[in-house]
Coordinates of C-alpha atoms and ligand atoms in Angstrom, one line a residue:
Chain A
X1 CA 21.7 0.5 19.6
X2 CA 25.2 0.2 21.0
X3 CA 27.1 -2.8 22.4
X4 CA 28.6 -2.7 25.9
X5 CA 25.6 -1.3 27.6
X6 CA 23.7 -2.9 30.4
X7 CA 20.3 -4.3 29.7
X8 CA 18.0 -1.8 31.1
X9 CA 14.7 -0.1 30.4
X10 CA 16.3 2.5 28.1
X11 CA 17.9 -0.2 25.9
X12 CA 14.6 -2.1 25.6
X13 CA 12.9 1.2 24.7
X14 CA 15.3 1.7 21.9
X15 CA 14.7 -1.9 20.7
X16 CA 11.0 -1.2 20.9
X17 CA 11.4 1.9 18.7
X18 CA 13.3 -0.1 16.0
X19 CA 10.7 -2.8 15.9
X20 CA 7.7 -0.4 16.0
X21 CA 9.1 1.9 13.3
X22 CA 9.7 -1.2 11.1
X23 CA 6.0 -2.0 11.3
X24 CA 6.4 -5.1 13.5
X25 CA 3.4 -3.8 15.4
X26 CA 2.5 -3.4 19.0
X27 CA 1.5 -7.0 19.8
X28 CA 4.5 -8.8 18.2
X29 CA 6.9 -6.2 19.6
X30 CA 5.5 -6.8 23.0
X31 CA 6.0 -10.6 22.6
X32 CA 9.5 -10.2 21.4
X33 CA 10.5 -7.8 24.2
X34 CA 9.0 -10.4 26.7
X35 CA 11.2 -13.1 25.2
X36 CA 14.2 -10.8 25.5
X37 CA 13.4 -10.1 29.2
X38 CA 13.0 -13.8 29.8
X39 CA 16.4 -14.5 28.1
X40 CA 18.0 -11.9 30.4
X41 CA 16.4 -13.5 33.5
X42 CA 17.6 -17.0 32.4
X43 CA 21.1 -15.5 31.9
X44 CA 21.1 -16.3 28.2
X45 CA 21.8 -12.6 27.8
X46 CA 24.1 -11.0 30.3
X47 CA 24.9 -7.7 28.9
X48 CA 23.9 -5.2 26.2
X49 CA 26.4 -6.7 23.8
X50 CA 24.5 -9.9 23.6
X51 CA 21.0 -8.4 23.2
X52 CA 21.1 -7.5 19.5
X53 CA 22.5 -10.8 18.3
X54 CA 19.9 -12.6 20.5
X55 CA 17.1 -10.4 19.1
X56 CA 18.2 -11.1 15.5
X57 CA 18.2 -14.8 16.3
X58 CA 14.6 -14.5 17.6
X59 CA 13.5 -12.6 14.5
X60 CA 15.2 -15.0 12.1
X61 CA 13.6 -18.0 13.8
X62 CA 10.2 -16.4 13.4
X63 CA 10.8 -15.9 9.7
X64 CA 12.5 -19.1 8.8
X65 CA 10.6 -21.6 6.6
X66 CA 11.5 -24.6 4.6
X67 CA 10.6 -23.3 1.3
X68 CA 11.2 -20.2 -0.7
X69 CA 10.3 -20.6 -4.3
X70 CA 7.4 -22.3 -6.0
X71 CA 6.6 -25.8 -4.9
X72 CA 6.2 -27.7 -8.1
X73 CA 3.3 -30.0 -8.7
X74 CA 3.9 -33.7 -9.4
X75 CA 2.6 -33.3 -12.9
X76 CA 2.6 -30.0 -14.9
X77 CA 1.1 -27.5 -15.0
X78 CA 1.8 -26.0 -11.5
X79 CA -1.0 -23.6 -10.9
X80 CA -0.3 -20.5 -8.9
X81 CA -3.1 -18.2 -7.8
X82 CA -2.1 -14.6 -6.9
X83 CA -4.3 -12.5 -4.6
X84 CA -4.1 -9.4 -2.4
X85 CA -5.6 -6.0 -1.7
X86 CA -5.8 -3.2 -4.3
X87 CA -2.6 -1.8 -5.6
X88 CA -0.3 -4.2 -3.5
X89 CA 1.6 -5.2 -6.6
X90 CA 0.0 -8.5 -7.8
X91 CA 0.1 -7.9 -11.6
X92 CA 3.7 -6.7 -11.5
X93 CA 4.7 -9.5 -9.2
X94 CA 3.2 -12.0 -11.7
X95 CA 5.3 -10.4 -14.5
X96 CA 8.4 -10.9 -12.4
X97 CA 7.7 -14.6 -11.7
X98 CA 6.9 -15.1 -15.3
X99 CA 10.1 -13.5 -16.4
X100 CA 12.1 -15.6 -13.9
X101 CA 10.6 -19.0 -14.8
X102 CA 10.6 -18.2 -18.5
X103 CA 14.3 -17.4 -18.1
X104 CA 14.8 -20.8 -16.5
X105 CA 13.3 -22.4 -19.7
X106 CA 9.9 -23.1 -18.2
X107 CA 6.8 -22.8 -20.3
X108 CA 4.8 -20.0 -18.6
X109 CA 1.1 -19.0 -19.2
X110 CA -0.6 -16.1 -17.6
X111 CA -4.3 -15.8 -16.8
X112 CA -5.9 -12.3 -16.8
X113 CA -8.6 -13.0 -14.2
X114 CA -8.9 -9.4 -13.1
X115 CA -11.8 -8.7 -15.3
X116 CA -12.9 -5.7 -13.3
X117 CA -10.4 -2.9 -13.1
X118 CA -9.9 -0.4 -16.0
X119 CA -7.1 -1.7 -18.3
X120 CA -6.2 -4.6 -16.0
X121 CA -6.2 -7.0 -18.9
X122 CA -4.2 -4.6 -21.1
X123 CA -1.6 -4.2 -18.3
X124 CA -1.0 -8.0 -18.0
X125 CA -1.1 -8.4 -21.8
X126 CA 1.7 -5.9 -22.2
X127 CA 3.7 -7.8 -19.7
X128 CA 3.0 -11.1 -21.5
X129 CA 4.2 -9.5 -24.8
X130 CA 7.3 -8.0 -23.2
X131 CA 8.3 -11.2 -21.6
X132 CA 7.3 -13.5 -24.4
X133 CA 4.8 -15.8 -22.6
X134 CA 1.3 -16.8 -23.4
X135 CA -1.8 -15.2 -21.9
X136 CA -5.4 -16.3 -21.5
X137 CA -7.9 -13.5 -21.2
X138 CA -11.5 -12.5 -21.8
X139 CA -12.9 -9.0 -22.1
X140 CA -13.3 -6.7 -19.1
X141 CA -16.5 -7.6 -17.3
X142 CA -16.2 -11.3 -17.9
X143 CA -16.5 -13.8 -15.1
X144 CA -13.1 -14.3 -13.5
X145 CA -13.8 -18.0 -12.8
X146 CA -14.5 -18.5 -16.5
X147 CA -11.1 -17.0 -17.3
X148 CA -9.5 -19.3 -14.7
X149 CA -11.3 -22.3 -16.2
X150 CA -10.2 -21.5 -19.7
X151 CA -6.6 -20.8 -18.6
X152 CA -6.2 -24.2 -16.9
X153 CA -7.6 -25.9 -20.1
X154 CA -5.1 -23.9 -22.2
X155 CA -2.2 -24.6 -19.7
X156 CA -2.9 -28.4 -20.0
X157 CA -3.4 -28.3 -23.8
X158 CA -0.3 -26.3 -24.4
X159 CA 1.7 -28.4 -21.9
X160 CA 2.7 -25.4 -19.8
X161 CA 5.0 -25.9 -16.8
X162 CA 3.4 -23.1 -14.8
X163 CA 0.2 -21.1 -14.9
X164 CA 0.1 -17.7 -13.0
X165 CA -3.4 -16.5 -12.3
X166 CA -3.8 -12.7 -11.7
X167 CA -6.9 -11.6 -9.8
X168 CA -8.5 -8.2 -9.1
X169 CA -7.4 -6.3 -6.0
X170 CA -10.0 -6.6 -3.3
X171 CA -10.3 -5.6 0.3
X172 CA -10.9 -8.4 2.8
X173 CA -13.9 -6.4 4.1
X174 CA -15.8 -6.9 0.8
X175 CA -17.6 -10.2 1.3
X176 CA -18.9 -10.5 -2.2
X177 CA -15.3 -10.1 -3.6
X178 CA -14.0 -12.7 -1.1
X179 CA -16.7 -15.1 -2.4
X180 CA -15.6 -14.4 -5.9
X181 CA -12.0 -15.2 -5.0
X182 CA -13.1 -18.4 -3.4
X183 CA -15.0 -19.3 -6.6
X184 CA -11.8 -18.8 -8.7
X185 CA -9.9 -21.0 -6.3
X186 CA -12.5 -23.8 -6.5
X187 CA -12.7 -23.6 -10.3
X188 CA -8.9 -24.1 -10.5
X189 CA -9.2 -27.2 -8.4
X190 CA -12.1 -28.6 -10.4
X191 CA -10.1 -28.6 -13.6
X192 CA -6.9 -30.0 -12.0
X193 CA -7.2 -31.9 -8.7
X194 CA -4.8 -30.3 -6.2
X195 CA -4.8 -26.9 -8.0
X196 CA -3.9 -24.2 -7.2
X197 CA -0.6 -25.7 -6.0
X198 CA 0.4 -22.3 -4.7
X199 CA -1.7 -19.4 -3.4
X200 CA 0.5 -16.4 -3.2
X201 CA -0.7 -13.3 -1.3
X202 CA 1.0 -10.1 -2.3
X203 CA 1.6 -7.6 0.5
X204 CA 2.8 -4.0 0.1
X205 CA 5.8 -3.4 2.3
X206 CA 4.5 0.0 3.1
X207 CA 1.4 -1.4 4.7
X208 CA 1.1 -1.3 8.5
X209 CA -0.6 -3.7 10.8
X210 CA -3.6 -4.1 8.6
X211 CA -1.4 -6.6 6.7
X212 CA -2.0 -9.1 9.6
X213 CA -5.8 -8.8 9.1
X214 CA -5.4 -9.1 5.4
X215 CA -3.6 -12.4 5.7
X216 CA -5.9 -13.8 8.3
X217 CA -9.1 -12.9 6.5
X218 CA -7.9 -13.9 3.0
X219 CA -6.5 -17.1 4.7
X220 CA -10.0 -17.9 6.1
X221 CA -11.4 -18.3 2.6
X222 CA -8.4 -19.7 0.6
X223 CA -5.4 -21.5 2.0
X224 CA -2.4 -19.1 1.5
X225 CA 0.8 -21.0 0.8
X226 CA 3.2 -18.0 0.6
X227 CA 3.6 -14.3 0.7
X228 CA 5.2 -12.0 -1.8
X229 CA 6.4 -8.9 -0.1
X230 CA 6.5 -6.1 -2.7
X231 CA 8.0 -2.7 -2.8
X232 CA 10.8 -3.5 -0.4
X233 CA 13.0 -1.2 -2.5
X234 CA 11.4 1.7 -0.7
X235 CA 12.1 3.1 2.7
X236 CA 9.5 0.9 4.4
X237 CA 10.9 -2.1 6.3
X238 CA 8.1 -4.5 5.8
X239 CA 8.2 -5.7 9.4
X240 CA 4.5 -6.5 9.3
X241 CA 5.6 -10.0 8.0
X242 CA 7.1 -10.6 11.5
X243 CA 3.8 -9.8 13.1
X244 CA 2.1 -12.1 10.6
X245 CA 4.6 -15.0 11.3
X246 CA 4.0 -14.4 15.0
X247 CA 0.3 -15.4 14.4
X248 CA 0.1 -17.4 11.2
X249 CA 2.3 -20.1 9.7
X250 CA 2.6 -18.7 6.2
X251 CA 6.2 -18.3 4.7
X252 CA 7.4 -15.2 2.9
X253 CA 8.6 -16.7 -0.4
X254 CA 9.5 -13.7 -2.5
X255 CA 10.4 -10.0 -2.2
X256 CA 9.8 -7.3 -4.8
X257 CA 12.5 -4.8 -5.1
X258 CA 11.5 -2.6 -8.0
X259 CA 9.2 -2.1 -10.9
X260 CA 11.0 -4.1 -13.6
X261 CA 10.5 -7.8 -14.5
X262 CA 13.8 -8.8 -12.9
X263 CA 13.2 -7.1 -9.6
X264 CA 12.3 -10.1 -7.6
X265 CA 14.4 -12.2 -5.1
X266 CA 13.7 -15.2 -3.0
X267 CA 13.1 -14.2 0.6
X268 CA 16.1 -14.8 2.8
X269 CA 15.3 -14.3 6.5
X270 CA 18.9 -13.5 7.4
X271 CA 19.1 -10.6 4.9
X272 CA 15.7 -9.3 5.8
X273 CA 16.5 -9.2 9.6
X274 CA 19.9 -7.6 9.0
X275 CA 18.2 -4.9 6.9
X276 CA 15.9 -4.0 9.8
X277 CA 18.9 -2.9 11.8
X278 CA 20.7 -1.2 8.9
Chain B
X1 CA -1.7 7.4 28.8
X2 CA 0.2 4.2 28.1
X3 CA -3.1 2.7 26.8
X4 CA -3.6 5.7 24.5
X5 CA 0.0 5.3 23.3
X6 CA -0.5 1.6 22.5
X7 CA -3.8 2.3 20.8
X8 CA -2.3 5.0 18.5
X9 CA 0.7 2.8 17.7
X10 CA -1.7 -0.1 17.1
X11 CA -3.5 2.2 14.6
X12 CA -0.2 2.7 12.7
X13 CA 0.4 6.2 13.8
X14 CA 4.1 6.9 13.4
X15 CA 6.3 6.4 16.5
X16 CA 7.6 10.0 16.7
X17 CA 4.1 11.5 16.0
X18 CA 2.7 9.4 18.9
X19 CA 5.5 10.5 21.2
X20 CA 4.9 14.2 20.6
X21 CA 1.2 13.8 20.7
X22 CA 1.2 12.0 24.0
X23 CA 3.6 14.7 25.4
X24 CA 1.1 17.4 24.3
X25 CA -2.0 15.8 25.7
X26 CA -0.2 14.9 29.0
X27 CA 0.7 18.5 29.3
X28 CA -2.9 19.5 28.7
X29 CA -4.2 16.9 31.1
X30 CA -1.7 18.1 33.8
X31 CA -2.6 21.7 33.1
X32 CA -6.3 21.0 33.5
X33 CA -5.6 19.1 36.7
X34 CA -7.2 16.0 35.2
X35 CA -4.5 13.6 36.2
X36 CA -4.9 14.5 39.9
X37 CA -8.6 14.0 39.8
X38 CA -10.4 11.0 41.3
X39 CA -11.3 9.4 37.9
X40 CA -8.9 10.7 35.3
X41 CA -9.8 8.0 32.7
X42 CA -12.8 9.5 31.0
X43 CA -11.5 13.0 31.0
X44 CA -8.2 11.9 29.5
X45 CA -10.0 10.1 26.7
X46 CA -12.0 13.3 26.1
X47 CA -8.8 15.4 26.0
X48 CA -7.2 12.9 23.6
X49 CA -10.2 12.7 21.4
X50 CA -10.5 16.5 21.2
X51 CA -6.8 16.9 20.6
X52 CA -7.0 14.3 17.8
X53 CA -9.9 16.0 16.1
X54 CA -8.2 19.3 16.3
X55 CA -5.0 17.8 14.9
X56 CA -6.9 16.1 12.0
X57 CA -8.8 19.2 11.1
X58 CA -10.0 21.8 10.5
X59 CA -12.5 20.7 7.8
X60 CA -11.1 21.9 4.5
X61 CA -12.2 20.8 1.1
X62 CA -11.6 24.1 -0.6
X63 CA -10.1 24.2 -4.0
X64 CA -7.8 27.0 -4.9
X65 CA -9.7 27.8 -8.1
X66 CA -7.7 29.7 -10.8
X67 CA -8.7 33.3 -11.4
X68 CA -7.5 33.1 -15.0
X69 CA -7.0 30.1 -17.1
X70 CA -7.6 26.5 -16.1
X71 CA -7.2 25.3 -12.5
X72 CA -4.3 22.8 -12.4
X73 CA -4.4 19.9 -10.1
X74 CA -1.3 17.7 -9.7
X75 CA -1.7 14.1 -8.2
X76 CA 1.4 12.5 -6.7
X77 CA 2.3 9.6 -4.4
X78 CA 3.8 6.2 -3.9
X79 CA 3.1 3.3 -6.2
X80 CA -0.4 1.8 -6.1
X81 CA -2.0 4.3 -3.7
X82 CA -4.9 5.1 -5.9
X83 CA -3.8 8.2 -7.9
X84 CA -5.2 7.3 -11.3
X85 CA -8.6 6.2 -9.8
X86 CA -8.7 9.4 -7.7
X87 CA -8.1 11.5 -10.8
X88 CA -11.3 10.2 -12.2
X89 CA -13.1 10.5 -8.9
X90 CA -12.0 14.1 -8.6
X91 CA -13.0 14.8 -12.2
X92 CA -16.5 13.5 -11.5
X93 CA -16.7 15.6 -8.4
X94 CA -15.8 18.7 -10.4
X95 CA -18.3 17.9 -13.2
X96 CA -21.0 17.9 -10.5
X97 CA -19.8 21.4 -9.6
X98 CA -20.3 22.5 -13.2
X99 CA -16.6 22.3 -14.2
X100 CA -15.2 20.9 -17.5
X101 CA -12.2 18.9 -16.5
X102 CA -9.4 17.6 -18.8
X103 CA -7.6 14.4 -17.5
X104 CA -3.9 14.2 -18.4
X105 CA -2.2 10.8 -18.6
X106 CA 1.3 11.8 -17.6
X107 CA 2.3 8.3 -16.3
X108 CA 4.5 7.1 -19.2
X109 CA 6.0 4.3 -17.1
X110 CA 3.4 1.9 -16.0
X111 CA 2.1 -0.6 -18.6
X112 CA -1.4 0.5 -19.8
X113 CA -1.5 3.5 -17.4
X114 CA -2.6 5.7 -20.2
X115 CA -5.2 3.2 -21.3
X116 CA -6.4 3.0 -17.7
X117 CA -7.0 6.7 -17.5
X118 CA -8.6 6.8 -21.0
X119 CA -11.0 4.0 -19.9
X120 CA -12.0 6.0 -16.9
X121 CA -12.3 9.2 -19.0
X122 CA -14.7 7.3 -21.4
X123 CA -16.8 6.2 -18.4
X124 CA -17.1 9.9 -17.5
X125 CA -17.4 11.1 -21.0
X126 CA -14.4 13.4 -20.4
X127 CA -11.4 14.0 -22.6
X128 CA -8.0 12.5 -21.7
X129 CA -4.8 14.1 -23.0
X130 CA -1.8 11.9 -23.7
X131 CA 1.3 11.6 -25.8
X132 CA 3.5 8.7 -26.8
X133 CA 7.1 8.6 -26.1
X134 CA 7.5 12.0 -24.4
X135 CA 8.4 13.1 -20.9
X136 CA 5.9 14.1 -18.2
X137 CA 6.9 17.7 -17.7
X138 CA 6.4 18.7 -21.4
X139 CA 3.4 16.4 -21.8
X140 CA 1.7 18.3 -18.9
X141 CA 2.8 21.7 -20.2
X142 CA 1.3 21.0 -23.6
X143 CA -1.8 19.6 -21.9
X144 CA -2.4 23.0 -20.4
X145 CA -2.3 24.5 -23.9
X146 CA -4.8 21.9 -25.1
X147 CA -7.1 22.8 -22.1
X148 CA -7.0 26.5 -23.0
X149 CA -7.6 25.8 -26.6
X150 CA -10.6 23.5 -25.9
X151 CA -12.2 25.5 -23.1
X152 CA -11.4 23.0 -20.3
X153 CA -11.3 24.8 -17.0
X154 CA -9.7 22.2 -14.8
X155 CA -6.7 20.1 -15.6
X156 CA -6.0 17.0 -13.5
X157 CA -2.5 15.6 -13.9
X158 CA -2.1 11.9 -13.3
X159 CA 1.5 11.0 -12.5
X160 CA 3.4 7.7 -12.1
X161 CA 3.8 6.2 -8.7
X162 CA 7.2 6.8 -7.3
X163 CA 9.4 6.1 -4.3
X164 CA 10.1 9.2 -2.1
X165 CA 13.7 7.9 -2.0
X166 CA 14.1 7.9 -5.8
X167 CA 15.8 11.2 -6.4
X168 CA 15.4 11.0 -10.2
X169 CA 11.6 10.4 -10.0
X170 CA 11.1 13.0 -7.3
X171 CA 13.0 15.5 -9.5
X172 CA 10.7 14.6 -12.4
X173 CA 7.5 15.3 -10.5
X174 CA 9.0 18.6 -9.2
X175 CA 9.7 19.4 -12.8
X176 CA 6.1 18.8 -13.7
X177 CA 5.0 21.2 -11.0
X178 CA 7.5 23.8 -12.2
X179 CA 6.2 23.5 -15.8
X180 CA 2.5 23.7 -14.8
X181 CA 2.4 25.8 -11.6
X182 CA -0.5 23.8 -10.1
X183 CA -3.2 25.4 -8.0
X184 CA -3.5 22.2 -6.0
X185 CA -0.9 19.5 -5.4
X186 CA -2.3 16.4 -3.7
X187 CA -0.4 13.7 -2.0
X188 CA -2.5 10.6 -2.6
X189 CA -2.0 8.3 0.4
X190 CA -3.2 4.8 1.1
X191 CA -5.1 4.6 4.5
X192 CA -3.4 1.2 5.3
X193 CA 0.1 2.7 5.2
X194 CA 2.2 2.0 8.2
X195 CA 5.2 3.7 9.9
X196 CA 6.7 4.8 6.5
X197 CA 3.9 7.4 6.1
X198 CA 6.0 10.0 7.8
X199 CA 9.0 9.4 5.6
X200 CA 7.2 9.5 2.3
X201 CA 5.0 12.5 3.4
X202 CA 8.0 14.5 4.5
X203 CA 9.9 13.9 1.2
X204 CA 6.9 14.6 -1.0
X205 CA 6.2 17.8 1.0
X206 CA 9.9 18.8 0.6
X207 CA 10.0 18.3 -3.1
X208 CA 6.5 19.6 -3.9
X209 CA 4.6 22.3 -2.3
X210 CA 1.7 20.0 -1.3
X211 CA -1.6 21.8 -0.8
X212 CA -3.5 18.8 0.4
X213 CA -3.9 15.1 0.9
X214 CA -6.3 12.5 -0.5
X215 CA -6.6 9.5 1.7
X216 CA -7.7 6.3 -0.2
X217 CA -9.1 2.9 0.5
X218 CA -10.9 4.1 3.6
X219 CA -13.6 1.5 2.9
X220 CA -11.2 -1.1 4.3
X221 CA -10.7 -1.8 8.0
X222 CA -7.3 -0.2 8.5
X223 CA -7.4 2.2 11.5
X224 CA -5.7 4.8 9.3
X225 CA -3.1 6.2 11.7
X226 CA -1.2 7.2 8.6
X227 CA -3.6 10.1 8.3
X228 CA -2.5 11.5 11.6
X229 CA 1.2 11.1 10.7
X230 CA 0.8 12.7 7.3
X231 CA -1.2 15.6 8.8
X232 CA 1.3 16.2 11.6
X233 CA 4.5 16.2 9.4
X234 CA 3.1 18.1 6.5
X235 CA 0.7 20.4 8.1
X236 CA -1.4 20.1 5.0
X237 CA -5.2 19.4 5.1
X238 CA -6.6 16.0 4.2
X239 CA -9.3 17.2 1.8
X240 CA -10.8 14.1 0.3
X241 CA -11.3 10.4 1.0
X242 CA -11.5 7.5 -1.4
X243 CA -14.1 5.1 -0.1
X244 CA -14.3 2.4 -2.8
X245 CA -13.2 1.4 -6.3
X246 CA -16.0 3.0 -8.2
X247 CA -15.7 6.6 -9.5
X248 CA -18.5 7.8 -7.3
X249 CA -16.8 6.4 -4.1
X250 CA -15.3 9.7 -3.2
X251 CA -16.2 12.2 -0.5
X252 CA -14.9 15.2 1.4
X253 CA -12.8 14.2 4.4
X254 CA -14.2 14.2 7.9
X255 CA -11.6 14.9 10.6
X256 CA -13.8 14.0 13.5
X257 CA -14.8 10.6 12.0
X258 CA -11.1 9.9 11.3
X259 CA -10.2 10.7 14.9
X260 CA -12.7 8.2 16.2
X261 CA -11.5 5.5 13.8
X262 CA -7.9 5.9 14.7
X263 CA -8.6 5.7 18.4
X264 CA -10.6 2.6 17.8
Ligands
LIG301 N1 9.0 0.3 -6.3 C1 8.2 -0.8 -6.5 N2 7.1 -0.7 -7.1 C2 6.3 -1.8 -7.3 C3 6.8 -3.1 -6.9 N3 5.8 -4.0 -7.2 C4 4.8 -3.3 -7.8 N4 5.1 -2.0 -7.9 C5 4.4 -0.9 -8.4 O1 3.2 -0.8 -7.7 C6 2.1 -0.3 -8.5 C7 0.9 -1.3 -8.5 O2 1.3 -2.5 -9.0 P1 0.3 -3.5 -9.7 O3 1.0 -4.7 -10.1 O4 -0.6 -2.8 -10.7 O5 -0.6 -3.8 -8.4 P2 -1.9 -4.7 -8.3 O6 -1.9 -5.4 -7.0 O7 -2.0 -5.7 -9.5 O8 -3.0 -3.6 -8.4 P3 -4.6 -3.9 -8.6 O9 -4.7 -4.9 -9.6 O10 -5.1 -2.6 -9.0 O11 -5.2 -4.3 -7.3 C8 2.7 -0.2 -9.9 O12 3.1 1.1 -10.2 C9 3.9 -1.1 -9.9 O13 5.0 -0.7 -10.8 C10 8.0 -3.2 -6.2 O14 8.5 -4.3 -5.8 N5 8.7 -2.0 -6.0
LIG302 N1 -11.3 -0.3 -2.2 C1 -10.7 0.8 -2.8 N2 -9.9 0.6 -3.8 C2 -9.3 1.7 -4.4 C3 -9.6 3.0 -3.9 N3 -8.9 3.9 -4.7 C4 -8.2 3.2 -5.6 N4 -8.5 1.8 -5.4 C5 -7.9 0.7 -6.1 O1 -6.6 0.6 -5.8 C6 -5.9 0.0 -6.9 C7 -4.8 1.0 -7.3 O2 -5.4 2.2 -7.9 P1 -4.7 3.1 -9.0 O3 -5.5 4.2 -9.2 O4 -4.2 2.2 -10.2 O5 -3.4 3.5 -8.2 P2 -2.2 4.4 -8.6 O6 -1.7 5.2 -7.5 O7 -2.5 5.2 -9.9 O8 -1.1 3.3 -9.0 P3 0.3 3.6 -9.8 O9 0.0 4.5 -10.9 O10 0.8 2.3 -10.2 O11 1.2 4.2 -8.7 C8 -6.9 -0.2 -8.0 O12 -7.3 -1.6 -7.9 C9 -8.0 0.7 -7.6 O13 -9.3 0.3 -8.0 C10 -10.5 3.2 -2.8 O14 -10.7 4.3 -2.2 N5 -11.0 2.0 -2.3
LIG303 MG1 -3.5 -5.9 -10.9
LIG304 MG1 -1.7 5.2 -11.7

């Protein structure tokens, strides 16, 4: 989209295409275009040159938040519950957070509360071994809430700084699994008042508008405190987070940019918006 | 037509696919004089629905069975789409047709990927071929030898998830195909995929001669517009659908049902 053009329907169409193809979605794109038209009517934008900077400003505002990173509990351990739909990147994202905080000298413990999927416990165990952090696990088929309970006890006993709780992938359309997640959430809070201090929902950057529904429905049952946008190293733009922020006040805290333990970065709205137009 | 466009975009159908589809159905509506009629609405919806069904179809769950030696099936796709699970589902599907599948754990990258497929193999009482510390193309080539030696008539190759923009990984899966000459190469695609579906589908179709698509996680509430995008850019049939996490949650794909779902 080029500077020095007049603000006309063609220009707005091109902007619409950039937003839609970035997965910002129909509704949010419509709202953003309305705001651009309004800005033009109020003379905040007078020619085509000003429209992209103004658009970027709108998008950055939508994505700004006061906290990337984990919000630490007053007394250790800080308990972080990780949830999301199947295959989004939860287990790998936990490995990345573990690697990062372990590298900062924090004592990290993992909880293998995905007791359902084939080799889920084995997958997290390999990560715990590679990174050099503790793990609490039961056998496949065990009650995830029991794993969560034991993990919190262990985190307290071993004076861990942070406990990262992995859960099974689940679709928000599966009521029984959403109940199960709610139970894990409650059990964490029973053992430590205020826990979990963070509830991170992992979203796959390749996901389209269903991401909005995922956050809303998961968010009905457990209070989501942050999003981890995984797989942003691919060609997908991850614009669904803009649509999400247009409707829900949940900050994007981290982005996943690869399959290795170091492939995580704090979310920076500026960089994310610039990448949409790259 | 604007409403149809918004509905399709809202269903995650790719922008350019929507554009060309709307152009086609507009042409058809004009050609049939529908748009000049008193109440074009219903007729337009019918034209759109029929065009969508036509586009998603025809019904095709055929397997290109080998006439000599085991039938080789290669499973490929982006990370986390459901490939490993779908290998097991497909194996069970074939067992019910009287086949003797061999599962091949050729994802040497993901932690416990081999263990995951072995666990699924145990659940099905099926053999799983794997090797430690070797590369996927040669693992798969040797797996074929193993299948022939042990009378297995279908070989299902599970591969690592990979980015379509990762040239090295795309070359690796192309090398697997070259070494094993598969009878079927399935792109395993997640039904909740958004606009990027066209990009990844195009790349996978370019690097591999896809013969079909498996659409997973259709038990969710994603409208599934990615199905339309993938079908349009690859021209390859969507043969199967994953409809749950259990091994039996697998069925032949229904183009007409998908059309209705996408249109909402
Ligand atoms: N390229 C890329 N791949 C990723 C990223 N995060 C995760 N993955 C890959 O995505 C796939 C799924 O990751 P998992 O961590 O197993 O996802 P999950 O949400 O725990 O999956 P389930 O437990 O089965 O629901 C794996 O192949 C990971 O390596 C990322 O940021 N970039
Ligand atoms: N609800 C639902 N979940 C599914 C379906 N197919 C696969 N899954 C789940 O999706 C997640 C990812 O499945 P995998 O089979 O590990 O995916 P993958 O493509 O092999 O992942 P990578 O090897 O890491 O690329 C797991 O939690 C599966 O149980 C499906 O049709 N419906
Ligand atoms: Mg997991
Ligand atoms: Mg796999």
